[in-house]
Coordinates of C-alpha atoms in Angstrom, one line a residue:
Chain Z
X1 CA 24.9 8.8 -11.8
X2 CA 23.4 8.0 -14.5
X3 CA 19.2 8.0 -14.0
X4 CA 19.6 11.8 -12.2
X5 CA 18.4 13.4 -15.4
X6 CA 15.2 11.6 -14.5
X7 CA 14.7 13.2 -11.3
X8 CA 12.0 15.7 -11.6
X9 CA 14.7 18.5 -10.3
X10 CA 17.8 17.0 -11.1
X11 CA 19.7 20.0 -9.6
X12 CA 18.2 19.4 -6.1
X13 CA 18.2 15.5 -6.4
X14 CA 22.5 16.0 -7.5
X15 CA 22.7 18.7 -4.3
X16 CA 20.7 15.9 -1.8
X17 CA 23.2 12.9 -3.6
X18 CA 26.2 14.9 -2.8
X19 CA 25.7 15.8 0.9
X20 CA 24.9 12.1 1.5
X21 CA 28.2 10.9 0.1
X22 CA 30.0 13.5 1.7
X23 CA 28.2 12.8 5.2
X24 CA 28.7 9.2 5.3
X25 CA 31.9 7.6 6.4
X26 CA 30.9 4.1 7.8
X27 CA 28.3 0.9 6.3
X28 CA 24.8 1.8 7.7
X29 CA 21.5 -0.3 6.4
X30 CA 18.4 1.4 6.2
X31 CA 14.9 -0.1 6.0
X32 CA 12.1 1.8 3.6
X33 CA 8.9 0.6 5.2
X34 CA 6.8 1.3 2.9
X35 CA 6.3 -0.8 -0.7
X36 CA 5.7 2.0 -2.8
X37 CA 8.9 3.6 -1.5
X38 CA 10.7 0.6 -2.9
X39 CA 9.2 1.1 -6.5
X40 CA 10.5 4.5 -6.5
X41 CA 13.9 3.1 -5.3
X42 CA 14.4 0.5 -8.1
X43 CA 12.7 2.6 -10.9
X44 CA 14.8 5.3 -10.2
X45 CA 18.1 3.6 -9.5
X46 CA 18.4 5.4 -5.8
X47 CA 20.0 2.4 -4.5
X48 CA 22.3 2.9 -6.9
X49 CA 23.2 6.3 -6.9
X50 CA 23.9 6.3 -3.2
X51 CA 27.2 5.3 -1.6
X52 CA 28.1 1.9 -1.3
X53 CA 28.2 2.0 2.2
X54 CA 24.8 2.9 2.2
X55 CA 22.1 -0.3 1.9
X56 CA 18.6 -0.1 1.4
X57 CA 16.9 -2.9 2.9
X58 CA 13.3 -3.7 1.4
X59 CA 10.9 -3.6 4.5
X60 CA 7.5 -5.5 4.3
X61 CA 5.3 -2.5 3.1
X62 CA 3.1 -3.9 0.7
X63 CA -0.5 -4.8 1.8
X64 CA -1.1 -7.8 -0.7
X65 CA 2.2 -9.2 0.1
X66 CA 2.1 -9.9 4.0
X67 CA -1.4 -10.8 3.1
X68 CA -1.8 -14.2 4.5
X69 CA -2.7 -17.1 1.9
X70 CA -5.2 -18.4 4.6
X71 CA -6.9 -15.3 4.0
X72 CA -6.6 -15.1 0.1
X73 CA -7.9 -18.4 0.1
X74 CA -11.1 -17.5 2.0
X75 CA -11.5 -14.8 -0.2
X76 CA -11.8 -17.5 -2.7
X77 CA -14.0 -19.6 -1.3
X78 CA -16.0 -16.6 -0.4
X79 CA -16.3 -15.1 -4.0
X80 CA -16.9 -18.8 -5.9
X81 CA -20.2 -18.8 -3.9
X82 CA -23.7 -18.4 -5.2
X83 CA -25.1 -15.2 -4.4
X84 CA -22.2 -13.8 -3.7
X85 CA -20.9 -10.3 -5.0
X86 CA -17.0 -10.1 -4.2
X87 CA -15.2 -6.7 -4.3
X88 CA -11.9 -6.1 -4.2
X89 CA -9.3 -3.9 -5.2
X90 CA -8.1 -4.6 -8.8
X91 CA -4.4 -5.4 -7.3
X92 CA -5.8 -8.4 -5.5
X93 CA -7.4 -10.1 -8.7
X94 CA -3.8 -11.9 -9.6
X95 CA -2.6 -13.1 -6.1
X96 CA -2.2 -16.2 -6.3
X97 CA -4.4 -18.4 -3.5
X98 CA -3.6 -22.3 -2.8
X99 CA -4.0 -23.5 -6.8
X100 CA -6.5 -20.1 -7.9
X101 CA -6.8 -16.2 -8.1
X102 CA -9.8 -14.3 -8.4
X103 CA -9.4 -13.3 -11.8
X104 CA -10.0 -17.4 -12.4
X105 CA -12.9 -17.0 -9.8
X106 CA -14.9 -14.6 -12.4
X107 CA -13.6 -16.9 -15.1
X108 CA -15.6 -19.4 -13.9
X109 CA -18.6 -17.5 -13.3
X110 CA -17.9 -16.0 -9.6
X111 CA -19.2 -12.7 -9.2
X112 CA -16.0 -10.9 -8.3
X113 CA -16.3 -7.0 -9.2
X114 CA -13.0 -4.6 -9.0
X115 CA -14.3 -1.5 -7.3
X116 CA -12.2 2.3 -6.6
X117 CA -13.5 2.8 -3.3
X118 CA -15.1 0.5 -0.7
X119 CA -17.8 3.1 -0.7
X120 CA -18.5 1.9 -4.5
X121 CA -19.1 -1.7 -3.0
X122 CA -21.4 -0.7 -0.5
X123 CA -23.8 1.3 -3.2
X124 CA -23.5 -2.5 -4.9
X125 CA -24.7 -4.1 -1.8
X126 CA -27.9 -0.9 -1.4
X127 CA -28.4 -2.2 -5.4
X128 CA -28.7 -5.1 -4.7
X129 CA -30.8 -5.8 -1.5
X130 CA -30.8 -10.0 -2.5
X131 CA -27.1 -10.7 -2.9
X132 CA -24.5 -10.6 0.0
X133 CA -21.7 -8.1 -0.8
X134 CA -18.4 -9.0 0.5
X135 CA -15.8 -6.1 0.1
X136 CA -12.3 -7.6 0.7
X137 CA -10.2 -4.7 3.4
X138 CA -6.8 -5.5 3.3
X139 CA -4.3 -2.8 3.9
X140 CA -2.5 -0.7 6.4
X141 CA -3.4 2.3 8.1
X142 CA -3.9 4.3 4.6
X143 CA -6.7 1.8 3.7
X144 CA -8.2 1.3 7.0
X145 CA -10.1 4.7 7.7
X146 CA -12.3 4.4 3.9
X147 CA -12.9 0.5 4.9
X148 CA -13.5 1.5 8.5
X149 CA -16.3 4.8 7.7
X150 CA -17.8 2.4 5.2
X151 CA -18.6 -0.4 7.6
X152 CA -19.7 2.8 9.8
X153 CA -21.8 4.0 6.6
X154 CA -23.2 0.4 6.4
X155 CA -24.3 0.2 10.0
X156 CA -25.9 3.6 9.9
X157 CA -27.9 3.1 6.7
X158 CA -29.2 -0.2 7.8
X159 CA -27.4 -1.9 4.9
X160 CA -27.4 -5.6 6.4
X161 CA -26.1 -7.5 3.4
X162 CA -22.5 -5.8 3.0
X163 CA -19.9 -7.3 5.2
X164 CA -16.0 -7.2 5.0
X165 CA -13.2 -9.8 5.1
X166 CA -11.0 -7.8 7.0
X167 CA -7.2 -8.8 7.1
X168 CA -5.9 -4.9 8.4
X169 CA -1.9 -4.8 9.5
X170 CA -0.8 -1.8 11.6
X171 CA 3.7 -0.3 11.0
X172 CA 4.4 0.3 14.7
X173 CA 4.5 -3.4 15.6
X174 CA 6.0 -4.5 12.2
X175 CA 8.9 -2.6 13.0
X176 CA 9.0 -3.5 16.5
X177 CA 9.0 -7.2 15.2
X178 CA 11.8 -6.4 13.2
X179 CA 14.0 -4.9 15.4
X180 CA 13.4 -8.0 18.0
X181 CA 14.8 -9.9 15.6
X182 CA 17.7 -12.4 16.2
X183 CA 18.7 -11.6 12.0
X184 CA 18.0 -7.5 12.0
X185 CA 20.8 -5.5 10.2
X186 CA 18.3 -2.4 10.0
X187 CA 20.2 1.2 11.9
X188 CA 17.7 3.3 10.7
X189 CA 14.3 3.9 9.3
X190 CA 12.3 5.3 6.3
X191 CA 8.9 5.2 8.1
X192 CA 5.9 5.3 5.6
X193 CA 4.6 8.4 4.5
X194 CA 0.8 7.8 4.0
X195 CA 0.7 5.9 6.7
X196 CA 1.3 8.5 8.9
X197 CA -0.5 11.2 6.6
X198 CA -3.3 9.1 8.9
X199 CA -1.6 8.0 12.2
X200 CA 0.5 11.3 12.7
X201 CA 3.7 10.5 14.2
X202 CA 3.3 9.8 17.6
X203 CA 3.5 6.0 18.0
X204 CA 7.2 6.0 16.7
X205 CA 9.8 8.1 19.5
X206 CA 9.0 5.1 22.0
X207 CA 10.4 2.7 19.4
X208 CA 13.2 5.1 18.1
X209 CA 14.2 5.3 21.8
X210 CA 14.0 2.1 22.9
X211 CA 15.8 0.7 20.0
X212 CA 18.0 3.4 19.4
X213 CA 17.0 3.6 15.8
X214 CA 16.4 6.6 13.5
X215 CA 12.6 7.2 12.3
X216 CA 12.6 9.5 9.3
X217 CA 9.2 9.8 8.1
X218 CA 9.2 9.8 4.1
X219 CA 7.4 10.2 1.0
X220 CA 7.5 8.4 -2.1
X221 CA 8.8 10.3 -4.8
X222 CA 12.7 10.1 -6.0
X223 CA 13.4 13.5 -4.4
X224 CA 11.5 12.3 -1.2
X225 CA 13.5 9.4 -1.0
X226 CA 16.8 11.2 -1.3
X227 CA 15.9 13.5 1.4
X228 CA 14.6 10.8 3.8
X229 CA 18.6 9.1 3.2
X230 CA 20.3 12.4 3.8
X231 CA 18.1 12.8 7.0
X232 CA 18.6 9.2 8.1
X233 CA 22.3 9.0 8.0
X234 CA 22.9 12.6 9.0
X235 CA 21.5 11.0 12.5
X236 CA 23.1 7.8 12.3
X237 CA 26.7 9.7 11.5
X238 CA 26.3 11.7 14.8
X239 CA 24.8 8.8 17.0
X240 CA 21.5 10.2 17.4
X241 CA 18.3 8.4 17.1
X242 CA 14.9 10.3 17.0
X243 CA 11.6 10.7 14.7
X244 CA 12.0 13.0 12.3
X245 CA 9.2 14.2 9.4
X246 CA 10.7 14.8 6.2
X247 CA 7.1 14.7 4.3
X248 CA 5.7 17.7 6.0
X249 CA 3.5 18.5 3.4
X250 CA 1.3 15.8 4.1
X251 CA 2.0 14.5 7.9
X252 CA 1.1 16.4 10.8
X253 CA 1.9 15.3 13.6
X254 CA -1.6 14.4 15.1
X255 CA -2.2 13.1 11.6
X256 CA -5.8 12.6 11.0
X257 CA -8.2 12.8 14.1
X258 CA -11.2 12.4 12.8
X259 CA -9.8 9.1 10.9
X260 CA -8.0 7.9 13.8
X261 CA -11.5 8.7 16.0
X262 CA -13.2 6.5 13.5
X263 CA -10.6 3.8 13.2
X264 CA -10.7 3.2 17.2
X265 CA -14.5 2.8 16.9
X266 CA -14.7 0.3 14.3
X267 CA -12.1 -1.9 14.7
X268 CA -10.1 -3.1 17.7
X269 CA -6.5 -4.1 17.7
X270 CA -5.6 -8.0 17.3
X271 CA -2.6 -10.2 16.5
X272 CA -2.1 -10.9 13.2
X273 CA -0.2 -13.3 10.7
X274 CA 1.6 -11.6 7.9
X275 CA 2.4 -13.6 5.1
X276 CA 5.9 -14.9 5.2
X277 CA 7.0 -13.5 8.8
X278 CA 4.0 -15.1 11.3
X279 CA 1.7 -14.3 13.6
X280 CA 2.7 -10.3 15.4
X281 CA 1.4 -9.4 18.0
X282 CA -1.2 -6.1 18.3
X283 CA -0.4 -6.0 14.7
X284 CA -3.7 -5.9 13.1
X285 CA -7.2 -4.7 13.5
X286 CA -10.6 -6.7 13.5
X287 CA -13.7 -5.3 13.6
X288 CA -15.0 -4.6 16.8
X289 CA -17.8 -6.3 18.9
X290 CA -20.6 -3.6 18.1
X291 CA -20.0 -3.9 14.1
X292 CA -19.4 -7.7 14.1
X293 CA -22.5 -8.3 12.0
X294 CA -20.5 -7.0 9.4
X295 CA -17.4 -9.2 9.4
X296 CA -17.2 -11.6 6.9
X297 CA -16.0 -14.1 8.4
X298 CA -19.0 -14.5 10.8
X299 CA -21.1 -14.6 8.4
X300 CA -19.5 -17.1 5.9
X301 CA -18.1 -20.2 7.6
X302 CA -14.7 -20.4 6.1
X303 CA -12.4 -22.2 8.8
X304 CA -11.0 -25.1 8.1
X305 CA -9.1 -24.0 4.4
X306 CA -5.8 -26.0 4.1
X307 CA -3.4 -24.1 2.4
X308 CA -0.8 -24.7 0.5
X309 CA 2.6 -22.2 0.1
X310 CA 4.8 -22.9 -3.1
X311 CA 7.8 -24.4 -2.3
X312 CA 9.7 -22.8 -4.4
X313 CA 8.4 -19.1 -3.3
X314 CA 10.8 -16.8 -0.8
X315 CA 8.7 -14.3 -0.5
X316 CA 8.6 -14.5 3.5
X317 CA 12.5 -13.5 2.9
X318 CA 12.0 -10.8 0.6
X319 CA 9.4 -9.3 3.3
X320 CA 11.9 -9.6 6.2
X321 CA 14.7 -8.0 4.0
X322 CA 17.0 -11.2 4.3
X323 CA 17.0 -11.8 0.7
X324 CA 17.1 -9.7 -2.4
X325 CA 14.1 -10.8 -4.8
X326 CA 17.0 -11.7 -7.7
X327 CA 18.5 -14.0 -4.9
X328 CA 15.5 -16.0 -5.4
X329 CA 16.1 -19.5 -7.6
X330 CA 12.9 -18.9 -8.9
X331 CA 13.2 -15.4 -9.7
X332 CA 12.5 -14.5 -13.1
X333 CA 12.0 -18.3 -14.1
X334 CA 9.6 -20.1 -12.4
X335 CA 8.1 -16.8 -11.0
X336 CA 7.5 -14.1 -13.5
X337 CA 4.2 -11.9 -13.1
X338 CA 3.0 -14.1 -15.7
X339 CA 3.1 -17.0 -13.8
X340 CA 3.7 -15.6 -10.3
X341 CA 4.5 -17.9 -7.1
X342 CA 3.6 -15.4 -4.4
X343 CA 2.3 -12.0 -4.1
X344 CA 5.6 -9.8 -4.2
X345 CA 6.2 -10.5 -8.0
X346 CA 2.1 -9.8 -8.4
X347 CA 1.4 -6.5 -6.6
X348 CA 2.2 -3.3 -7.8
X349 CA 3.7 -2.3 -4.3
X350 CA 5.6 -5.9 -4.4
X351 CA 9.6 -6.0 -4.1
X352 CA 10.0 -9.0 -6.6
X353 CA 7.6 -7.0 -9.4
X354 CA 9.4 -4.0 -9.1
X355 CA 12.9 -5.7 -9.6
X356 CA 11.4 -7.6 -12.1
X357 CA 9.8 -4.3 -13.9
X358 CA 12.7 -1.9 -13.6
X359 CA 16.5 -3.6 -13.1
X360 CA 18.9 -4.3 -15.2
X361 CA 19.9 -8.1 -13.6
X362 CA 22.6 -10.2 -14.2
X363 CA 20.4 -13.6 -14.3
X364 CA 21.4 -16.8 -15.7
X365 CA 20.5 -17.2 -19.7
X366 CA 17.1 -18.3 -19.2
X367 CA 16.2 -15.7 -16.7
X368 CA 17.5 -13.2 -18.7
X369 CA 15.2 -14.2 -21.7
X370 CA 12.2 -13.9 -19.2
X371 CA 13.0 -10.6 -17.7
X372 CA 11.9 -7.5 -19.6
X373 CA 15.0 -4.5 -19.9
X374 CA 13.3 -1.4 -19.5
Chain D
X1 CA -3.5 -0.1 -3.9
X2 CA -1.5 2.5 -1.5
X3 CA -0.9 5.3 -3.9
X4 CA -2.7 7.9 -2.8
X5 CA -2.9 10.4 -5.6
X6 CA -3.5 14.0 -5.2
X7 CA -6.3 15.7 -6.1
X8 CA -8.3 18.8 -6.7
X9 CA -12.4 19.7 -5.5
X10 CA -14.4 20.6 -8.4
X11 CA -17.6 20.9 -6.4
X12 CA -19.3 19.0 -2.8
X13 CA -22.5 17.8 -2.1
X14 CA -24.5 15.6 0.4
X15 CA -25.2 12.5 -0.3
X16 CA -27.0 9.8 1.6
X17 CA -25.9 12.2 4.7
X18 CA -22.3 12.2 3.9
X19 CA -20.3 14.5 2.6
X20 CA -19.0 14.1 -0.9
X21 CA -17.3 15.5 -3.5
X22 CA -16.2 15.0 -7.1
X23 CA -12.1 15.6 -7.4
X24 CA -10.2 16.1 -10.4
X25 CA -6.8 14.0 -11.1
X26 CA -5.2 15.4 -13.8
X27 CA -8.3 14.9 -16.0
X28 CA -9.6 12.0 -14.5
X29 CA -12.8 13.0 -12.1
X30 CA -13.5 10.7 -9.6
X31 CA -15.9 10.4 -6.2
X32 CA -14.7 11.0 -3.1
X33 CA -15.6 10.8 0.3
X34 CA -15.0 14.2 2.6
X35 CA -15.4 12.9 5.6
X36 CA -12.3 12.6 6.9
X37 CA -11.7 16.4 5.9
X38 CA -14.8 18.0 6.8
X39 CA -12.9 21.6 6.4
X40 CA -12.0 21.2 2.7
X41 CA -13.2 23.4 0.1
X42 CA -14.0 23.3 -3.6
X43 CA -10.5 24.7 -5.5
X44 CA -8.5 23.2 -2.6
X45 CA -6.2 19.9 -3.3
X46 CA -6.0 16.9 -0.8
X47 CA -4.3 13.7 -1.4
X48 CA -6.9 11.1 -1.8
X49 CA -6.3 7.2 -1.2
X50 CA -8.9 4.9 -2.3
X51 CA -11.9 7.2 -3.1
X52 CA -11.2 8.8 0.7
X53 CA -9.7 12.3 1.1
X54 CA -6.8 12.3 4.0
X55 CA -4.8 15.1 4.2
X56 CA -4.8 18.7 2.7
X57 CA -2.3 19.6 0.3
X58 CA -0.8 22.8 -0.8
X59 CA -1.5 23.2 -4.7
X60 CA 1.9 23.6 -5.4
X61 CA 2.7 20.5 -4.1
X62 CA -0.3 18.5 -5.6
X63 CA 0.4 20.0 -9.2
X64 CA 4.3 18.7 -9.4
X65 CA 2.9 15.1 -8.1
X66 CA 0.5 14.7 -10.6
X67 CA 2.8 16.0 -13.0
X68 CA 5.1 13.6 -12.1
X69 CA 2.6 10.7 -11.6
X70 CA 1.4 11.4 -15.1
X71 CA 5.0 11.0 -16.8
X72 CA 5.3 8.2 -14.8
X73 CA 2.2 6.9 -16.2
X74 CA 0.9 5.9 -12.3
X75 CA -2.6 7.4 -13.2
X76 CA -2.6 5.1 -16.0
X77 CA -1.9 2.0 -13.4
X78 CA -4.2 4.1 -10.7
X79 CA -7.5 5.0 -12.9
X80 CA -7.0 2.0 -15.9
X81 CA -8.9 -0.6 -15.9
X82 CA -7.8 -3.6 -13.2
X83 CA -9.5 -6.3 -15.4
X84 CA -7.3 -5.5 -18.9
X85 CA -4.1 -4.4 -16.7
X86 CA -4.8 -8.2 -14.8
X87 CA -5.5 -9.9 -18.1
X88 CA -2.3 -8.0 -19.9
X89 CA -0.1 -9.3 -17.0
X90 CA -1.5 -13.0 -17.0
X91 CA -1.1 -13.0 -20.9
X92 CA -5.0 -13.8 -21.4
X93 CA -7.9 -11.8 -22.5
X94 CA -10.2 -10.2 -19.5
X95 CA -13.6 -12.0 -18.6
X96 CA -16.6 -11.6 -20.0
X97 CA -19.6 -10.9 -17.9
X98 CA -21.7 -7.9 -15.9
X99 CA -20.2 -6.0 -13.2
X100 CA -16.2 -7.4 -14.8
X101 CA -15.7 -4.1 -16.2
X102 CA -16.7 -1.7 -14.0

């Protein structure tokens, strides 16, 4: 146990640690869901402290990594035009597109602006009454609502040159997707926290019920994380299967009306592709017929982009939790976040950076020489 | 992108018919929207995700997150700016140009 002193209570995190190995008696694998939970995980050597027989599986919960390139690369095409203000996010600017990023974009002269809030790019677009603002929403149901009011915000204020390139993935049927799957070793689940800070809980006991699966809902932080694995294996150890909220200082269970009231006005539910896994179905959100004036992709013709995936890149693994990112060939050669070959070792919620970040791996010479020891 | 950082009201006021407010992380004060928590007050704390208040939090709570966000140096990654943190990571200098460094 060697990283506990780092737990912000190392008493409590020692207390959760020990009634986890002494509650477990059989191999059980255990999805987090959410990207940010995996940071926490690696940083904090969690998967390490816990019992062998417990595995933490790395689910698909980063935004820019299930992020379709088709979609990057209109993004691309979108901010290199003339008269063209592009915001985004500052974690999107180094995702690499087929051959470009928008940080090269602005390099050569695109107009690409990193913004906080999506509200920040719509005061762009009021300050600029000639330009066409195009904010880029990506994200899951934590990013939604602020993209969703602001396209609401637009609409109401009249503001007719702001428009967003909307690319929004919803949990329920990820995890659905996951569990259909021929490959799934995943008994039990750390459900996003934020996620449901928003959604509440109610879309998970159908899916804990029907695939007889734990739901725990979790935060992010080490002692979060310990207490969604005690809660998670406590149910698997005595056959149960139900949703459970261990972050009940920021879900309830209805989670946010008035967000979810605005989500179902703005956008409607589509399939979606996510990066690496394919199209899901219901697993996204478009914006709706009555705000379609606003979606970027009307506006801009953009069909037609050929991509082009890196051979090399496993990233569709990595998101599926069949592969560890220092599996990877390319890991920490050919794919640092210097030189990255697919969003996981770019974003900051990506499986691949936080392995590369925060572990201790035992690479081959050369990878070893590229990967930082923190 | 999906850290959503907790946050405390310093004071709220209308603006272009919406209600906003100006929160305090940890000595970083930024803008944020209210609308999704009508009910919240100035002194109360709320976790905030990208410039959007969500869900009420108890200060307690709020005060050991950001203390522990702030040893972790996630405000840093959270309130920095993206062009440098892009430009440190791809080993080149940020660009040049109006609007880059907002």
């Amino acid at each position: 146990m060697k990283y506990i002193d780092e737990f912000q209570d190392p008493e409590l995190a020692r207390r959760l640690l020990d009634d986890i190995h002494s509650t477990v008696t059989r191999p059980w694998a255990l999805m987090e869901v959410c990207g940010g939970q995996t940071h926490t995980i690696i940083r904090h050597g969690i998967d390490q402290l816990l019992p062998e027989k417990v595995e933490l599986i790395h689910g698909p919960g980063c935004p820019v990594c299930v992020t379709p390139l088709e979609v990057i690369d209109k993004a691309l095409e979108i901010a290199s035009r003339p008269g063209v203000i592009f915001c985004s996010f500052g974690d999107m600017l180094r995702v690499p597109g087929t051959g470009r990023d928008l940080f090269q974009v602005r390099g050569a002269g695109g107009d690409v602006r990193v913004v906080y809030s999506p509200l920040d790019a719509l005061r762009i677009a009021q300050r600029n009454p000639d330009r066409e603002v195009v904010f880029f929403g990506i994200g899951f149901e934590t990013t939604a609502p602020p993209n969703a009011m602001t396209v609401y915000q637009a609409r109401r204020l009249g503001i007719r040159n702001f428009s967003l390139l909307v690319s929004h993935v919803r949990v329920p049927p990820a995890i659905e997707a996951i569990m259909r799957s021929p490959s799934c070793r995943v008994q039990g689940f750390l459900a996003a926290g934020h996620v449901c800070s928003v959604m509440g809980v109610e879309e998970y006991p159908e899916l804990a019920e029907r695939f007889r699966v734990p739901i725990v809902v979790t935060g992010f932080e080490p002692l979060d994380i310990l207490e969604g694995v005690r809660r998670t294996v406590t149910q698997l150890e005595r056959g149960e299967h139900t949703v459970d909220n261990a972050y009940p200082r920021a879900v309830r269970p209805e989670g946010n009306t008035a967000a979810r009231a605005m989500l179902e006005d703005v956008f409607e539910v589509t399939d979606r592709a996510w990066r690496g896994i394919g199209v899901i179905p219901d697993s996204g959100w478009r914006l709706s017929a009555k705000y379609r004036d606003h979606d970027a992709e009307h506006r801009f013709s953009v069909d037609g982009i050929q991509t082009r995936e890196p051979a090399e890149c496993r990233s569709g693994e990595v998101l599926q939790g069949l592969l560890k990112p220092h599996e990877c060939e390319a890991f920490g050669t050919l794919c640092t976040p210097r030189t990255p070959l697919g969003a996981t070792m770019v974003s900051s919620e990506g499986a691949c950076a936080a392995y590369y970040l925060y572990r201790r791996l035992d690479l081959t010479p050369a990878a070893r020489e590229a990967t930082p020891v923190v | 992108m999906c850290l959503a950082v907790p946050g405390r009201v310093l004071d709220i006021e209308e603006r272009d018919g919406t209600r906003m407010a100006n929160v305090d992380f940890g000595g970083v004060v930024k803008e944020v929207c209210l609308e999704y928590l009508p009910d919240l007050q100035v002194g109360e704390y709320a976790i905030v995700h990208v410039g959007f208040a969500l869900q009420r939090l108890d200060e307690e709570s709020a005060k050991q997150t950001l203390e522990l966000f702030a040893t972790l140096g996630m405000l840093q990654e959270e309130f920095g700016d993206p062009w440098d943190l892009a430009a440190e990571a791809a080993g080149t200098l940020p660009p040049e140009g109006e609007g880059a460094r907002r």
